[in-house]
Amino acid sequence: MNKRVEIALNDQIVKEASSSQFYLAMASWAEGNGLNGTAKFMYSHSDEERFHMLKLVKFVNERGGKAIIPAIDQPPVEFENLKNVFELLLAHEISVTESINELVDICLQEKDYTTHNFVQWYVSEQLEEEALARTMLDKLKLVGNDNSGLYMFDRDLESTIPQVNPMNETR
Ligand code: FEO
């Protein structure tokens, strides 16, 4: 496997693992604050990010590279409020999209078209994740500081989470 591509893929493994831990921290915070819908959403999102990481680990190893399982910095324990959580989620996803785009760029520079093809799945995934985070934030902006609105937002989230386990997806 091309060395530069291998390094970039390992960097992406760090980012996906960090995302998983970050959303797990959000889930735990939400659960501790009675926001069960948000907690469920974030637990599920954290699982999804772990799947993104695993998919990269397997790809690197299958292509003759060496996937490195990273140590991860501790994510925050406290968050200001629900809006803050979703703002952080969107900002985080935007930064992940940037790094996926860099990865695409490196694949093209190194003429690694197989990895380029593999990374396209992440490009589409990022589009969806950013759109979802923006929708959630738009809803929260409408709700403002209204407690009954926030309650409804959280309750709606509980019933609208897709019950798909990413670990069951075809690899
Ligand atoms: Fe796998 Fe949301 O980045």
Short mmCIF file of C-alpha atoms and ligand atoms in Angstrom, two decimals:
data_model
loop_
_atom_site.label_atom_id
_atom_site.label_comp_id
_atom_site.label_asym_id
_atom_site.label_seq_id
_atom_site.Cartn_x
_atom_site.Cartn_y
_atom_site.Cartn_z
CA MET A 1 0.00 0.00 0.00
CA ASN A 2 1.20 3.50 -0.83
CA LYS A 3 2.87 4.93 2.33
CA ARG A 4 1.33 8.39 2.11
CA VAL A 5 -2.14 6.92 1.62
CA GLU A 6 -1.55 4.51 4.52
CA ILE A 7 -0.62 7.41 6.83
CA ALA A 8 -3.67 9.40 5.73
CA LEU A 9 -5.95 6.39 6.31
CA ASN A 10 -4.46 5.89 9.78
CA ASP A 11 -5.07 9.59 10.51
CA GLN A 12 -8.68 9.05 9.50
CA ILE A 13 -8.89 6.06 11.86
CA VAL A 14 -7.96 8.46 14.70
CA LYS A 15 -10.67 10.91 13.61
CA GLU A 16 -13.41 8.27 13.41
CA ALA A 17 -12.41 6.79 16.78
CA SER A 18 -12.39 10.29 18.32
CA SER A 19 -15.83 10.97 16.81
CA SER A 20 -17.16 7.78 18.37
CA GLN A 21 -15.84 8.78 21.82
CA PHE A 22 -17.05 12.37 21.43
CA TYR A 23 -20.62 11.25 20.66
CA LEU A 24 -20.46 8.69 23.44
CA ALA A 25 -19.63 11.54 25.84
CA MET A 26 -22.64 13.47 24.48
CA ALA A 27 -24.84 10.40 24.95
CA SER A 28 -23.72 9.97 28.54
CA TRP A 29 -24.25 13.67 29.31
CA ALA A 30 -27.74 13.57 27.76
CA GLU A 31 -28.66 10.42 29.67
CA GLY A 32 -27.56 12.06 32.92
CA ASN A 33 -29.75 15.07 32.15
CA GLY A 34 -32.96 13.19 31.43
CA LEU A 35 -32.66 13.71 27.66
CA ASN A 36 -33.33 10.10 26.72
CA GLY A 37 -34.08 10.73 23.05
CA THR A 38 -30.84 12.63 22.57
CA ALA A 39 -28.96 9.94 24.50
CA LYS A 40 -30.36 7.23 22.23
CA PHE A 41 -29.49 9.25 19.14
CA MET A 42 -25.91 9.85 20.34
CA TYR A 43 -25.33 6.24 21.42
CA SER A 44 -26.42 5.16 17.97
CA HIS A 45 -24.25 7.83 16.32
CA SER A 46 -21.27 6.72 18.40
CA ASP A 47 -21.77 3.12 17.18
CA GLU A 48 -21.89 4.39 13.63
CA GLU A 49 -18.55 6.18 14.03
CA ARG A 50 -17.01 3.03 15.47
CA PHE A 51 -18.20 1.23 12.36
CA HIS A 52 -16.56 3.94 10.20
CA MET A 53 -13.33 3.31 12.10
CA LEU A 54 -13.55 -0.49 11.77
CA LYS A 55 -14.21 -0.25 8.05
CA LEU A 56 -10.96 1.72 7.68
CA VAL A 57 -8.98 -0.67 9.91
CA LYS A 58 -10.08 -3.66 7.83
CA PHE A 59 -9.42 -1.91 4.53
CA VAL A 60 -5.87 -0.89 5.51
CA ASN A 61 -5.02 -4.41 6.73
CA GLU A 62 -6.62 -6.15 3.76
CA ARG A 63 -4.64 -3.97 1.35
CA GLY A 64 -1.34 -4.94 2.94
CA GLY A 65 -0.93 -1.86 5.14
CA LYS A 66 -0.79 -1.71 8.93
CA ALA A 67 -3.80 -0.24 10.74
CA ILE A 68 -2.83 1.42 14.01
CA ILE A 69 -5.37 1.46 16.83
CA PRO A 70 -4.94 4.86 18.47
CA ALA A 71 -5.17 6.19 22.02
CA ILE A 72 -7.91 8.79 22.22
CA ASP A 73 -8.00 12.05 24.20
CA GLN A 74 -10.74 12.26 26.80
CA PRO A 75 -13.80 14.02 25.37
CA PRO A 76 -15.68 16.71 27.36
CA VAL A 77 -17.72 15.65 30.39
CA GLU A 78 -20.08 18.62 30.46
CA PHE A 79 -21.97 20.47 27.74
CA GLU A 80 -23.79 23.81 28.05
CA ASN A 81 -27.14 22.69 26.67
CA LEU A 82 -28.80 20.77 23.85
CA LYS A 83 -28.10 23.45 21.25
CA ASN A 84 -24.44 23.48 22.24
CA VAL A 85 -24.29 19.69 21.79
CA PHE A 86 -25.67 19.85 18.26
CA GLU A 87 -23.49 22.84 17.36
CA LEU A 88 -20.45 20.84 18.43
CA LEU A 89 -21.70 17.85 16.49
CA LEU A 90 -22.05 19.88 13.29
CA ALA A 91 -18.65 21.56 13.73
CA HIS A 92 -17.09 18.15 14.31
CA GLU A 93 -18.71 16.64 11.23
CA ILE A 94 -17.54 19.60 9.11
CA SER A 95 -13.96 18.96 10.27
CA VAL A 96 -14.32 15.24 9.44
CA THR A 97 -15.59 16.15 5.97
CA GLU A 98 -12.50 18.33 5.47
CA SER A 99 -10.22 15.46 6.37
CA ILE A 100 -12.11 13.06 4.06
CA ASN A 101 -11.68 15.58 1.26
CA GLU A 102 -7.95 15.72 1.98
CA LEU A 103 -7.85 11.95 1.85
CA VAL A 104 -9.54 12.01 -1.56
CA ASP A 105 -6.96 14.53 -2.71
CA ILE A 106 -4.04 12.38 -1.52
CA CYS A 107 -5.49 9.30 -3.28
CA LEU A 108 -5.63 11.25 -6.55
CA GLN A 109 -2.12 12.67 -6.14
CA GLU A 110 -0.76 9.18 -5.46
CA LYS A 111 -2.91 7.64 -8.23
CA ASP A 112 -4.38 5.16 -5.74
CA TYR A 113 -7.73 4.68 -7.46
CA THR A 114 -8.77 1.68 -5.37
CA THR A 115 -8.58 3.68 -2.15
CA HIS A 116 -10.15 6.63 -3.94
CA ASN A 117 -13.10 4.39 -4.78
CA PHE A 118 -13.29 3.10 -1.18
CA VAL A 119 -13.25 6.64 0.25
CA GLN A 120 -16.27 7.68 -1.87
CA TRP A 121 -18.49 5.85 0.64
CA TYR A 122 -17.24 8.28 3.32
CA VAL A 123 -17.85 11.26 1.04
CA SER A 124 -21.56 10.32 0.75
CA GLU A 125 -21.79 9.48 4.44
CA GLN A 126 -20.46 12.94 5.37
CA LEU A 127 -23.05 14.63 3.18
CA GLU A 128 -25.80 12.79 5.06
CA GLU A 129 -24.33 13.41 8.50
CA GLU A 130 -23.85 17.13 7.96
CA ALA A 131 -27.38 17.47 6.60
CA LEU A 132 -28.80 15.63 9.60
CA ALA A 133 -26.89 17.81 12.08
CA ARG A 134 -28.10 20.96 10.28
CA THR A 135 -31.73 19.76 10.41
CA MET A 136 -31.44 19.14 14.16
CA LEU A 137 -29.92 22.57 14.73
CA ASP A 138 -32.62 24.27 12.66
CA LYS A 139 -35.26 22.60 14.84
CA LEU A 140 -33.47 23.66 18.02
CA LYS A 141 -33.25 27.26 16.78
CA LEU A 142 -37.02 27.25 16.30
CA VAL A 143 -37.56 25.87 19.79
CA GLY A 144 -35.23 28.40 21.45
CA ASN A 145 -35.33 28.20 25.25
CA ASP A 146 -38.87 26.90 25.46
CA ASN A 147 -38.80 23.92 27.84
CA SER A 148 -41.84 22.16 26.43
CA GLY A 149 -40.35 22.57 22.93
CA LEU A 150 -37.08 21.04 24.10
CA TYR A 151 -38.99 18.19 25.70
CA MET A 152 -40.80 17.53 22.42
CA PHE A 153 -37.56 17.75 20.44
CA ASP A 154 -35.99 15.13 22.68
CA ARG A 155 -39.05 12.91 22.58
CA ASP A 156 -39.26 13.13 18.77
CA LEU A 157 -35.62 12.17 18.54
CA GLU A 158 -36.33 9.01 20.51
CA SER A 159 -38.97 7.84 18.04
CA THR A 160 -37.22 8.88 14.83
CA ILE A 161 -33.83 7.22 15.22
CA PRO A 162 -33.29 4.63 12.49
CA GLN A 163 -33.01 1.29 14.23
CA VAL A 164 -30.22 0.17 11.97
CA ASN A 165 -27.21 -1.37 13.59
CA PRO A 166 -24.26 -0.22 11.48
CA MET A 167 -22.29 -3.24 12.65
CA ASN A 168 -24.62 -5.38 10.55
CA GLU A 169 -23.93 -3.47 7.34
CA THR A 170 -22.21 -5.29 4.53
CA ARG A 171 -18.51 -4.64 4.50
FE1 FEO B 1 -17.52 9.13 10.45
FE2 FEO B 1 -19.33 11.33 11.18
O1 FEO B 1 -17.69 10.88 10.59
#
